[in-house]
Coordinates of C-alpha atoms and ligand atoms in Angstrom, one line a residue:
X1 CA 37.3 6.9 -8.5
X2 CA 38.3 3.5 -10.3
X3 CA 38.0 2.7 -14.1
X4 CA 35.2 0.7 -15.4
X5 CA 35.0 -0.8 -18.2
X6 CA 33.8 -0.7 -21.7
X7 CA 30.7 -2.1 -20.6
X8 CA 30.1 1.4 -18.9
X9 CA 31.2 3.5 -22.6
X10 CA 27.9 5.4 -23.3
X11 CA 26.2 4.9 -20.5
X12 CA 24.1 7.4 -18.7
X13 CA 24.9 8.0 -15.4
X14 CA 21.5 9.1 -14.6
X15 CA 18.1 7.3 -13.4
X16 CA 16.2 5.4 -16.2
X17 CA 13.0 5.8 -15.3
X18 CA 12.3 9.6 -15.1
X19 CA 13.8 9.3 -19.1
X20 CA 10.4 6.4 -20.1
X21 CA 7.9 10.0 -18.9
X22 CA 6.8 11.1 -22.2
X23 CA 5.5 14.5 -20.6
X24 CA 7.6 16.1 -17.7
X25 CA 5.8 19.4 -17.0
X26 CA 7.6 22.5 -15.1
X27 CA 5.8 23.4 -12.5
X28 CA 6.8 26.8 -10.7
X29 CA 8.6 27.9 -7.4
X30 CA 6.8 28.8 -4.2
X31 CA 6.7 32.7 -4.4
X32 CA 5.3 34.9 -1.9
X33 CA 2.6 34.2 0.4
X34 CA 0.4 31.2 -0.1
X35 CA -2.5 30.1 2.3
X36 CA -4.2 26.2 2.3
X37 CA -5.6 23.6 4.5
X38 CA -2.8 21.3 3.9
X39 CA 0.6 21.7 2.6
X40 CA 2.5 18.3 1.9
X41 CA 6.7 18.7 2.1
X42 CA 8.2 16.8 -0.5
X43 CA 6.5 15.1 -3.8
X44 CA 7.7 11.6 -3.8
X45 CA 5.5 8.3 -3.6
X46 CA 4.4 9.8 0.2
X47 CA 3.5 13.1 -0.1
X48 CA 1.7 12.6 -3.6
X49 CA -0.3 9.8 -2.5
X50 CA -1.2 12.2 0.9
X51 CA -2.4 14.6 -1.1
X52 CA -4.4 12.3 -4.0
X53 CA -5.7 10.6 -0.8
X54 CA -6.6 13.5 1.1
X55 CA -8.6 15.4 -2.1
X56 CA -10.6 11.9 -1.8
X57 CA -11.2 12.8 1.8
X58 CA -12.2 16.6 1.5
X59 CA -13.0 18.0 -2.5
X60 CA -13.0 20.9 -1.8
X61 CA -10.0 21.3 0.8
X62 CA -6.5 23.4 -0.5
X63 CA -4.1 21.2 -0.9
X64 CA -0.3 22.4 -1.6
X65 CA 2.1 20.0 -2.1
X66 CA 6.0 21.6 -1.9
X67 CA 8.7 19.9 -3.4
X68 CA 12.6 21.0 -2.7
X69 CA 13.9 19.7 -6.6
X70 CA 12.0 18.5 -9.5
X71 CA 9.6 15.3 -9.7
X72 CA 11.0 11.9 -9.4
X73 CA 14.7 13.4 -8.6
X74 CA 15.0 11.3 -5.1
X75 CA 14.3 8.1 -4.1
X76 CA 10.4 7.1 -5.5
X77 CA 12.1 8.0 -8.6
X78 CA 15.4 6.1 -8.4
X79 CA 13.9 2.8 -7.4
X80 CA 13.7 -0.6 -8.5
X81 CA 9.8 -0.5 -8.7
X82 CA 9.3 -3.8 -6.7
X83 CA 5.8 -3.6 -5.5
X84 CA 5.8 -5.6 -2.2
X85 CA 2.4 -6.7 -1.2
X86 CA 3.6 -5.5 2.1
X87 CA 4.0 -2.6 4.6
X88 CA 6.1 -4.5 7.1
X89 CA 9.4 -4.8 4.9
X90 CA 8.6 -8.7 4.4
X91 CA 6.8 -11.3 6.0
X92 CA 9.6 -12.2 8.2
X93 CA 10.6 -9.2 9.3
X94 CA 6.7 -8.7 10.4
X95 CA 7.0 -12.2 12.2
X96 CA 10.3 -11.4 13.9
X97 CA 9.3 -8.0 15.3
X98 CA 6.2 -7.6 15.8
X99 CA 5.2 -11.6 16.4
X100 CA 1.2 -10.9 18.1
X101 CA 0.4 -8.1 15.0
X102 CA 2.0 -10.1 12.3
X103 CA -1.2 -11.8 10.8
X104 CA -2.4 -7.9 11.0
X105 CA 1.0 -7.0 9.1
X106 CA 0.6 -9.7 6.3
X107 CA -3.2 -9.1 5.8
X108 CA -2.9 -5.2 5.3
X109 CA 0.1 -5.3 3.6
X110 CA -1.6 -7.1 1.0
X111 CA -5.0 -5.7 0.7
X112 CA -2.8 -2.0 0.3
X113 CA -1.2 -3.7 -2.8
X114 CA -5.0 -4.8 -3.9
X115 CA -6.0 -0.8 -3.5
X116 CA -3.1 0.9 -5.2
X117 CA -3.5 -1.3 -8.3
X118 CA -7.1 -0.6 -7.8
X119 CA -6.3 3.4 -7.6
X120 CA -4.2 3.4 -10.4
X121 CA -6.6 1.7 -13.0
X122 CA -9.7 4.3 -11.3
X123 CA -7.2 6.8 -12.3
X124 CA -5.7 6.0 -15.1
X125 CA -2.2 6.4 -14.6
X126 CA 0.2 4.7 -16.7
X127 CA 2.2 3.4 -14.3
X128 CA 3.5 -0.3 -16.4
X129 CA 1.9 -1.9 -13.2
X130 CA 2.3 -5.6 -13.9
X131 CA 1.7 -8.4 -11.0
X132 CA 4.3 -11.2 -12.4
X133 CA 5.3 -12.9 -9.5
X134 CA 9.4 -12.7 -7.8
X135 CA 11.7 -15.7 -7.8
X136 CA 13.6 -15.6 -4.3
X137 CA 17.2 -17.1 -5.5
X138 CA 19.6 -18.5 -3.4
X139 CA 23.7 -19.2 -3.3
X140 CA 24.4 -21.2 -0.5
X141 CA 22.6 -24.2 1.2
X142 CA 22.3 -22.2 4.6
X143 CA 20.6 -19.6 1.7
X144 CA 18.1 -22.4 0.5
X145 CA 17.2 -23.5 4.2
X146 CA 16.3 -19.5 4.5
X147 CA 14.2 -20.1 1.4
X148 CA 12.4 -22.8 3.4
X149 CA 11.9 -21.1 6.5
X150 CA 10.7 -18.1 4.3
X151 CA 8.5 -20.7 2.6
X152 CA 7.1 -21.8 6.1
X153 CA 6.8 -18.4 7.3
X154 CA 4.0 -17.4 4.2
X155 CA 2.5 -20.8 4.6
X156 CA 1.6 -19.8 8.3
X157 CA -0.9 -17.0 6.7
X158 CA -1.9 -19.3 4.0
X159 CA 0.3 -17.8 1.7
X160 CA 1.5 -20.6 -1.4
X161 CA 5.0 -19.9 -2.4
X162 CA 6.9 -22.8 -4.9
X163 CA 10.2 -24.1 -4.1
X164 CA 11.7 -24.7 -7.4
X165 CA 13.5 -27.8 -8.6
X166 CA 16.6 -26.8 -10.9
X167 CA 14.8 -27.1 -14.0
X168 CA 11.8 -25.4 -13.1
X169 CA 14.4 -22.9 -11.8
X170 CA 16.2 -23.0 -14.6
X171 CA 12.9 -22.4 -17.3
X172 CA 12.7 -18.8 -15.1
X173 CA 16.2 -17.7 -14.2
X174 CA 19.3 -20.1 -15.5
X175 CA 22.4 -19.2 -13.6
X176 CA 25.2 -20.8 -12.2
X177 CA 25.1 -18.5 -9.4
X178 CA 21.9 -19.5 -7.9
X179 CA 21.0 -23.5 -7.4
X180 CA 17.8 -23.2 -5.5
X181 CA 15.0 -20.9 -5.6
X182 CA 11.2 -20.0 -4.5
X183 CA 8.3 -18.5 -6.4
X184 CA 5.8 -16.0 -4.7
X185 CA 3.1 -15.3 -7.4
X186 CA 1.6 -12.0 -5.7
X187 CA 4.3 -9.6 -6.4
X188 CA 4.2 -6.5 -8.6
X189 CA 6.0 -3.6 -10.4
X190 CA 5.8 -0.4 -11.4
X191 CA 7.9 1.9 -13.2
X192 CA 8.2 4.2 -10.4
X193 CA 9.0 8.0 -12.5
X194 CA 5.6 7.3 -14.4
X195 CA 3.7 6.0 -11.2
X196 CA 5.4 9.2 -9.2
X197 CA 4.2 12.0 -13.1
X198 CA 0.5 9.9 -12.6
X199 CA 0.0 10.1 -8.8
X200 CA 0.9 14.5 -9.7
X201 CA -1.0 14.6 -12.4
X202 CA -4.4 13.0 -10.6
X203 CA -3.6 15.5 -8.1
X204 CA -3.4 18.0 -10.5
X205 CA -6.5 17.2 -12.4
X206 CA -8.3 17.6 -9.3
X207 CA -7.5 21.1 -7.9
X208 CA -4.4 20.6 -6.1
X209 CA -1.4 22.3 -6.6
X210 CA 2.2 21.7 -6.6
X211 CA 5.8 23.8 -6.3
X212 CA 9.2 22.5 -7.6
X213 CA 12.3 24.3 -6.6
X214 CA 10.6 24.6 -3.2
X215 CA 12.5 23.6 -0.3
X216 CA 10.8 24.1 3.5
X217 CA 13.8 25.4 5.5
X218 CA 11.7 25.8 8.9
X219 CA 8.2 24.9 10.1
X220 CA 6.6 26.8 13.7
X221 CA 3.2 27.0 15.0
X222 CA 1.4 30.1 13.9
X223 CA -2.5 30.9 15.6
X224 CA -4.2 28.0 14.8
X225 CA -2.1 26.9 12.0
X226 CA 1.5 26.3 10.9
X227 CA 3.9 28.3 9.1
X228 CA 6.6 26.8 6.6
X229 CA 9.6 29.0 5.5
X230 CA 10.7 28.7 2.1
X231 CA 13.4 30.6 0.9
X232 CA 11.4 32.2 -1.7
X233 CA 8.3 32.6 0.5
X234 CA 6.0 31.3 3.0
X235 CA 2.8 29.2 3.4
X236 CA 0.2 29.6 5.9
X237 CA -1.4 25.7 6.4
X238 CA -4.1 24.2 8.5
X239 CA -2.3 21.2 8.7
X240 CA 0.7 19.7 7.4
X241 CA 2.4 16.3 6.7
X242 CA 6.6 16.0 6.4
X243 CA 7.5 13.1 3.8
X244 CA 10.5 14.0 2.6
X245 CA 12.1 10.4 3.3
X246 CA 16.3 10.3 3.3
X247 CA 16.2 13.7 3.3
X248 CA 17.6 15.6 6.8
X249 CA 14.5 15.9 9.0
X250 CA 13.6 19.2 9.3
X251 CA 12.0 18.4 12.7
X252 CA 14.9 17.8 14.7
X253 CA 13.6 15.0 16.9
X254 CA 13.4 12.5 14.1
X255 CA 17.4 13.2 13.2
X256 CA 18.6 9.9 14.8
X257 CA 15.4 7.4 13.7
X258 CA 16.7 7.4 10.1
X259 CA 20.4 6.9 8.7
X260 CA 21.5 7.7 4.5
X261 CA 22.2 4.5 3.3
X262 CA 23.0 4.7 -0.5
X263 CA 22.1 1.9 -3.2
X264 CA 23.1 2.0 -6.8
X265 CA 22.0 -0.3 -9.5
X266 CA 22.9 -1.0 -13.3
X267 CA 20.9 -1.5 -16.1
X268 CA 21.6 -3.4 -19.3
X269 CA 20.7 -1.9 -22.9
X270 CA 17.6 -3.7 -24.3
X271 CA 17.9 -7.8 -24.6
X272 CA 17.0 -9.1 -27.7
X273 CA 14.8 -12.6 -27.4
X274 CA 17.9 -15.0 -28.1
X275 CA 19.6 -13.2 -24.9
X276 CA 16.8 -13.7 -22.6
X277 CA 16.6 -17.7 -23.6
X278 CA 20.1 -17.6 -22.8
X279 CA 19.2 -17.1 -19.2
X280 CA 16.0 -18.6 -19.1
X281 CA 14.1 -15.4 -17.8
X282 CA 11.5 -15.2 -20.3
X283 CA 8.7 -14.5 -17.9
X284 CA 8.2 -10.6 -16.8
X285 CA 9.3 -11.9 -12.8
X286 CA 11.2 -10.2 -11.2
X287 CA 14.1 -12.1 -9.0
X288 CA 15.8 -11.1 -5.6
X289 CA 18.0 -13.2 -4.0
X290 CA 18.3 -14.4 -0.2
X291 CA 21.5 -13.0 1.0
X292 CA 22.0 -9.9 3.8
X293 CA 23.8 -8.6 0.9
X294 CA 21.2 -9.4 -1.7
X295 CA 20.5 -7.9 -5.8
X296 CA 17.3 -6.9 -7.3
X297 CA 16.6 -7.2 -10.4
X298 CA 13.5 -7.2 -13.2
X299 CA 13.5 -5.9 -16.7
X300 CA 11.8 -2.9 -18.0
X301 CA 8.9 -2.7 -20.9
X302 CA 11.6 -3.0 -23.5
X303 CA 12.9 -5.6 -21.5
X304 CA 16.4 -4.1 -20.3
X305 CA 17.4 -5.9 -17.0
X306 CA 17.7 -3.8 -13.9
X307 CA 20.2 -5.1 -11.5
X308 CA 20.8 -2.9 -8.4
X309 CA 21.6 -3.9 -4.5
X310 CA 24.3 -5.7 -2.7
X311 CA 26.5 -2.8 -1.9
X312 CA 24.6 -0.6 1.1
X313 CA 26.8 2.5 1.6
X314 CA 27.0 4.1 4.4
X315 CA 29.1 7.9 5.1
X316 CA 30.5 9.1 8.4
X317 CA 28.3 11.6 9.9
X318 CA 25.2 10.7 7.8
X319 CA 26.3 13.0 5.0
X320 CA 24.0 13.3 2.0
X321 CA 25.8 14.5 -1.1
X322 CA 24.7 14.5 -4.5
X323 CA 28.0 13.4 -5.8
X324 CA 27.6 10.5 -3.8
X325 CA 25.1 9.1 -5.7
X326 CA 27.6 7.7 -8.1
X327 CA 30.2 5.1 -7.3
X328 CA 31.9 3.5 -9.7
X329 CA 33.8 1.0 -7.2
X330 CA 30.0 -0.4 -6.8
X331 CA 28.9 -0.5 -10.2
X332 CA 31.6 -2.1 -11.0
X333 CA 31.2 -5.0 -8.1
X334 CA 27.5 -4.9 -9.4
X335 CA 28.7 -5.7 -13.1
X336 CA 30.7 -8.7 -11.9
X337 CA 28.2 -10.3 -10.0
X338 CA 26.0 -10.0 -13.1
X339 CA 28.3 -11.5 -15.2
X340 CA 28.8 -14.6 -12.7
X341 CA 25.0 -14.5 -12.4
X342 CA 24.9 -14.1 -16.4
X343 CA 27.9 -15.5 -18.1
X344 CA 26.3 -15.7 -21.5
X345 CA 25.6 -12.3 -21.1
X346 CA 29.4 -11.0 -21.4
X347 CA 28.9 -9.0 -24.7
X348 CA 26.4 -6.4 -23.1
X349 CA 26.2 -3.1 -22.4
X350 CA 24.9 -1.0 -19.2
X351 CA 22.9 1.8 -20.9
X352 CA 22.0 3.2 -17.6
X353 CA 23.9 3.5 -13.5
X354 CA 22.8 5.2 -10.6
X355 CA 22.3 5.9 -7.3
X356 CA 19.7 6.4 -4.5
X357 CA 19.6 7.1 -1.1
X358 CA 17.6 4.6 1.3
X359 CA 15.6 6.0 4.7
X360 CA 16.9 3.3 6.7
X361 CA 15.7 2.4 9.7
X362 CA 16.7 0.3 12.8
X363 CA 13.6 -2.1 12.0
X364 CA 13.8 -1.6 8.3
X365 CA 10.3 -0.3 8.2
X366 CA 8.5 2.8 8.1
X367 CA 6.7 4.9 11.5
X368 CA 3.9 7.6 11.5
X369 CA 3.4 10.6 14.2
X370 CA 2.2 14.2 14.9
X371 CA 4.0 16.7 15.9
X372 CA 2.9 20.9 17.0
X373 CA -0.5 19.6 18.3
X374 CA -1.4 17.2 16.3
X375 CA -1.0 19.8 13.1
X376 CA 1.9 17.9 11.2
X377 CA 2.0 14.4 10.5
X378 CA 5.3 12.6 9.6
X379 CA 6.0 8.9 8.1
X380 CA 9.7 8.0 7.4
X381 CA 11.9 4.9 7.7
X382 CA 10.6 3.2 5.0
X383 CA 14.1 1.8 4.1
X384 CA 14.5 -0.6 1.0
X385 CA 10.9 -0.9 0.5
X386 CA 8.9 1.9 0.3
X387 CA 6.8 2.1 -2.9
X388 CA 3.5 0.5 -1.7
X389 CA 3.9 1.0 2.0
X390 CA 4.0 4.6 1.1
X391 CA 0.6 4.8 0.4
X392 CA -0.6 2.8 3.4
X393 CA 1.4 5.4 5.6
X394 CA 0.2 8.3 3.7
X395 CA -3.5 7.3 5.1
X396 CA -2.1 6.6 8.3
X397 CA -0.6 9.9 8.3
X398 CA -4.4 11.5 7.3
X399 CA -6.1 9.4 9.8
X400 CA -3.6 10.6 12.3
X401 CA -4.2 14.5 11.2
X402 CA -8.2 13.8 11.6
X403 CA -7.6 12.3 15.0
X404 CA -9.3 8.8 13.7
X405 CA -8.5 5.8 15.6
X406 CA -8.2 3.7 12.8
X407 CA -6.5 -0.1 12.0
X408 CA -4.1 2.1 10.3
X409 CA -2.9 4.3 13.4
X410 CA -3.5 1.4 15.9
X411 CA -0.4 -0.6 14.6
X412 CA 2.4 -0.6 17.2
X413 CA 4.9 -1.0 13.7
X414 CA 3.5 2.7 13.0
X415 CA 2.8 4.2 16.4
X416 CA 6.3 3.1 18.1
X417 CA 9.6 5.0 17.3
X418 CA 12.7 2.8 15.8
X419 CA 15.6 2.4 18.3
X420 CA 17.6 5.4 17.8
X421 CA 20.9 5.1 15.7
X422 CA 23.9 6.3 18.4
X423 CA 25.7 9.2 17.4
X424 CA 29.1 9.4 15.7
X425 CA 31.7 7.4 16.0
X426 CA 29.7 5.3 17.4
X427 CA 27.1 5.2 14.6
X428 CA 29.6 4.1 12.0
X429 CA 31.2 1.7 13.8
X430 CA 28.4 -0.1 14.7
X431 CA 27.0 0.5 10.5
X432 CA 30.4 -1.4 10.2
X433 CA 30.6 -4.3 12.1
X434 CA 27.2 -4.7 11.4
X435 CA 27.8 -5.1 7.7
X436 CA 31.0 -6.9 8.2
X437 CA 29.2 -9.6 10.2
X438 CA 26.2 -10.0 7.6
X439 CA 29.0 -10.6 4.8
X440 CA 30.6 -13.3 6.7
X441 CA 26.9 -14.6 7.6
X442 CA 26.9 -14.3 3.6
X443 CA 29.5 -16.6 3.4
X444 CA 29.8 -19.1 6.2
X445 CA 26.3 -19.4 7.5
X446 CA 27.0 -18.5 11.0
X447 CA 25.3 -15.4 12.6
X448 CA 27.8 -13.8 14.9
X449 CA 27.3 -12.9 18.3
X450 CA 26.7 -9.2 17.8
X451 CA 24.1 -9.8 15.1
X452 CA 22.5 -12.2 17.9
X453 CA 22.2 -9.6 20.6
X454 CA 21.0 -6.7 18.3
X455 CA 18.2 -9.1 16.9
X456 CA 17.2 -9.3 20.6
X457 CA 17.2 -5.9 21.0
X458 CA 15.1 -5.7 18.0
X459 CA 17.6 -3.8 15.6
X460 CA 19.0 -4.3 12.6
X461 CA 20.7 -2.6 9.4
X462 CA 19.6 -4.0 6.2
X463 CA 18.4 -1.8 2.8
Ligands
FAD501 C1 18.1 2.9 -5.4 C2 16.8 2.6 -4.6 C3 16.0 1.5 -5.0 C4 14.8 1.2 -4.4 N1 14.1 0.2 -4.8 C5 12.9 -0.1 -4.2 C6 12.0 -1.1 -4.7 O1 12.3 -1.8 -5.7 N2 10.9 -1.4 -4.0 C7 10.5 -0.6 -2.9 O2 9.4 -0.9 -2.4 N3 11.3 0.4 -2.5 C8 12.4 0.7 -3.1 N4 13.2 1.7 -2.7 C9 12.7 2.6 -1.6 C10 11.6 3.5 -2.1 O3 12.0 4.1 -3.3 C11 11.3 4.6 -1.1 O4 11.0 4.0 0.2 C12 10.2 5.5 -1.5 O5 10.4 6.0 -2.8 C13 10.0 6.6 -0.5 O6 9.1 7.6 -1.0 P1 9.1 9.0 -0.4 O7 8.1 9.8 -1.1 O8 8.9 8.9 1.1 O9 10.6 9.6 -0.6 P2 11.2 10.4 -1.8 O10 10.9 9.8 -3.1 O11 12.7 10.5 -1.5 O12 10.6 11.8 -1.7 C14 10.9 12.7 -0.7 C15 10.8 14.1 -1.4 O13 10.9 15.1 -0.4 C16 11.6 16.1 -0.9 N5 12.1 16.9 0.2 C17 13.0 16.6 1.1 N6 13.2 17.6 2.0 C18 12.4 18.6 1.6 C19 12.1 19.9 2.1 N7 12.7 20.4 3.2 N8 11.2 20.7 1.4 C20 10.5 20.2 0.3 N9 10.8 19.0 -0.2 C21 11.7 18.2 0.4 C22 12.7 15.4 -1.7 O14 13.3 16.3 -2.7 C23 12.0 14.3 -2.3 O15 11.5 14.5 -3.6 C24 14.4 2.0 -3.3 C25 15.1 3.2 -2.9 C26 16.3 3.5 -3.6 C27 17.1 4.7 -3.2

C-alpha cells in the first residue's frame, strides 16, 4: 500500500455517516425457528423500505427483515447521499436505452423523489433531507458540449436546468478545475446512516422485526412457502424478497447481472466560513462533474466536504473483500484532484476515507423479478445510484409478490435482465479496456470504436 500524507494523520478510515446516528441499537441474531409472511434479506435502503412499504400494505402481516452484519455497514450506508429525482440512473441514460419509455422514466423518477421526502416527514425520520439543487461541472470543452446536450435532454421533458456563466459559476463553486457548469434545482440529499437507523426504526415502531448478525446462506421452496437457512437457524416465510445489492447473489442465476465495482471517497474536517468563501460554495448544492470518470461531492450538516468517485475498481474474479474497501493509491489520487479542484484549500485535513462497493450493472440501473413461483422477489443493479430508486423498486418488488400489474412492474427498465457480464478472463478484460477507453474519452474527446459498438449493444460500465 502507498504512503499518504499528512493530510490523512488522524483520519478515520471508517464511514462518516453511521458515526452522525445518535442512537445505534443492537438488535439480536436469528436463533432457532422463526415463522412470518415475509422475510426481507438484507437491511439496506431496499429491504427497509420493502418492509416499511409492505406494513403500509398489510398491518397486520409478519414481517422479518434479516440482515447478514449490522445496520448501515454496506453500501446505503457508505454513500454519498445524492438523492437523484430518478430511477433510471439519469435522464440520459433513460433517453439512450430505453428511448419510447423515457418520458415514463423521467416522470416517475421524479414523483418517487416527491414520495420519499413525503414518507420521511409522515414519519419523522431525521434523515438531514435537504433539496439544494447539483451543479454539473465540467473540464474540457467536449465536457461543456455534454453539459448542453444534458441541458437539451431535461428541456425535452420540460425540465429547466441553468448553464452557468463563470461568475455565476464561480459565486457557487470557484475552481480552476472546472470552467463551465449547469444547475439542476430539483436535486436532494440525505445523510444516508440516519435515513437507513429511521427507515428501521419506522419499521420497528410498527411491529416488524429485524436480525443483525443474520446471514441467509440458502433459500428452497418448502409446502406453500420458502425456507431460508441461516447458520444459526431457520425461517419459515410466505413470501420473500432478496435485496442484498453487491453482495454474491444467493440465487445463482443472477451471479453474472451484477459485477463489485468499489468506490471510495474522502472527507475534509469541518470548513470554517472564510474556507468556504474561498471556494465560492456557500450554498448547501451539491456538485458532480461531467466526466466518465467523474467526483461527487457535497458537504455535511457541519459542513465537511465529501469528495468521493473517479476511481471505479474493479477485482479479477468479482472478489468482494473487506480489506478491499480501503485503498490508499485512490485516496490519494482523490486528494490531488481536490487540491487542483481546491488550491486554497491546501492546509486541510481528511477527517474521514472509505470505501464502498457499487452493484454495477451493464445498463447502470436497477431490475426486479420473482423467482420459486412467484414467492421471492429480487431488485439489484442499482449501480452508482441507488438511494431513491431503491424505494421505487422496493414497490415494484411488492407489486410483483401480489401479482399486480402495476406502472411499476410494466417498465421494460425493471422487467428485462441486464446483458450478462462474460465470465473470467474475459470479464476483466473487457472492465479494462472499457475503462481505459472512457479515460482517454476523458481526455481527448473521442469515443473509441469499442465504446461505439457496446453503446449499440446497449452496455456499458460506469459507477
Ligand atoms: C461509496 C458509494 C457511494 C454511493 N453514493 C451514492 C449516491 O450518492 N447516491 C446514490 O443514489 N447512490 C449512491 N450509491 C449507491 C447506493 O448506495 C446503493 O445503490 C444503495 O445503497 C443500495 O441499497 P441496497 O439496500 O440495495 O444495498 P445495501 O445497502 O448494500 O444493503 C444490502 C444489505 O444486504 C445484506 N446482505 C447481503 N447478503 C445477505 C444475506 N445473504 N443475508 C442477509 N443479509 C445480506 C448486506 O449486509 C447489506 O446490508 C453509492 C454506493 C457506494 C458504495
Amino acid at each position: 500500500m502507498s504512503e499518504l500524507s499528512h493530510r490523512f494523520s488522524g483520519t478515520n478510515f471508517t464511514p462518516f455517516w453511521p458515526e452522525t446516528v445518535a442512537e445505534k441499537p443492537d438488535f439480536p441474531a436469528l436463533m432457532g425457528s422463526v415463522e412470518c409472511d415475509l422475510a426481507i434479506i438484507g437491511a439496506g435502503f431496499t429491504g427497509l423500505w420493502s418492509a416499511l412499504k409492505a406494513r403500509e400494505r398489510y398491518p397486520n402481516a409478519r414481517i422479518v427483515v434479516l440482515e447478514a452484519r449490522r445496520l448501515a455497514n454496506a453500501a446505503s450506508g457508505r454513500s454519498g447521499g445524492f438523492a437523484a429525482p430518478s430511477i433510471s440512473h439519469g435522464v440520459v441514460n433513460a433517453l439512450t436505452r430505453w428511448p419510447d419509455e423515457a418520458e415514463k422514466l423521467v416522470r416517475l423518477g421524479r414523483k418517487n423523489l416527491n414520495e420519499m421526502e413525503a414518507d420521511i416527514q409522515a414519519y419523522g425520520m431525521d434523515a438531514e433531507f435537504e433539496r439544494t439543487g447539483k451543479v454539473n461541472v465540467a473540464r474540457t470543452p467536449w465536457e461543456a458540449e455534454g453539459l448542453r446536450a444534458m441541458q437539451a435532454g431535461y428541456a425535452r421533458f420540460g425540465i429547466k436546468t441553468d448553464i452557468l456563466s463563470p461568475s455565476e459559476l464561480a459565486a457557487r463553486f470557484n475552481s480552476p478545475r472546472y470552467p463551465a457548469g449547469l444547475y439542476e434545482e430539483n436535486y436532494a440529499y440525505v445523510n444516508p446512516a440516519k435515513l437507513v437507523h429511521g427507515l428501521a426504526q419506522s419499521c420497528l415502531s410498527r411491529g416488524g422485526m429485524l436480525y443483525e448478525n443474520s446471514k441467509v446462506t440458502g433459500i428452497r421452496k418448502s409446502g406453500a412457502g420458502l425456507r431460508l437457512n441461516l447458520a444459526t437457524g431457520e425461517v419459515h416465510a410466505r413470501q420473500a424478497i432478496m435485496a442484498t445489492n453487491a453482495d454474491l447473489p444467493i440465487l445463482r442465476r443472477l451471479r453474472s447481472t451484477i459485477i463489485p465495482v468499489y468506490d471510495y471517497s474522502i472527507m475534509t474536517e469541518p470548513l470554517t466560513d472564510a474556507q468556504l468563501a474561498a471556494i465560492g460554495w456557500q450554498d448547501r448544492h451539491g456538485v458532480a462533474d461531467f466526466g466518465n470518470q467523474f467526483h461527487y461531492s457535497r458537504k455535511t450538516a457541519d459542513n465537511r466536504i465529501l469528495w468521493g468517485g473517479y476511481d471505479a475498481i474493479y477485482h479479477f474474479g468479482s472478489k468482494r473483500d473487506a480489506e478491499l474497501l480501503h485503498r490508499n493509491e485512490t485516496y490519494a489520487r482523490l486528494e490531488q484532484n481536490f487540491l487542483d479542484t481546491f488550491p486554497s484549500l491546501s492546509d486541510v485535513h481528511f477527517s474521514h476515507a472509505w470505501g464502498g462497493i457499487i452493484d454495477t450493472s451493464a445498463r447502470l440501473t436497477f431490475f426486479t423479478g420473482t423467482a420459486y413461483g412467484g414467492r421471492l422477489a429480487y431488485a439489484l443493479g442499482f449501480t452508482g445510484q441507488g438511494v431513491t430508486a431503491t424505494r421505487f423498486a422496493a414497490i415494484s418488488m411488492l407489486d410483483q409478490l401480489a401479482g399486480l400489474k402495476t406502472r411499476h412492474t410494466e417498465l421494460r427498465m425493471i422487467c428485462k435482465w441486464p446483458a450478462p457480464f462474460p465470465p473470467e478472463p474475459f470479464r476483466s478484460l473487457a472492465v479494462r479496456w472499457a475503462q481505459a477507453d472512457l479515460a482517454r474519452e476523458d481526455r481527448t474527446g473521442h469515443r473509441s470504436l469499442f465504446l461505439r459498438l457496446t453503446d449499440k449493444l446497449g452496455v456499458g460500465f460506469g459507477s
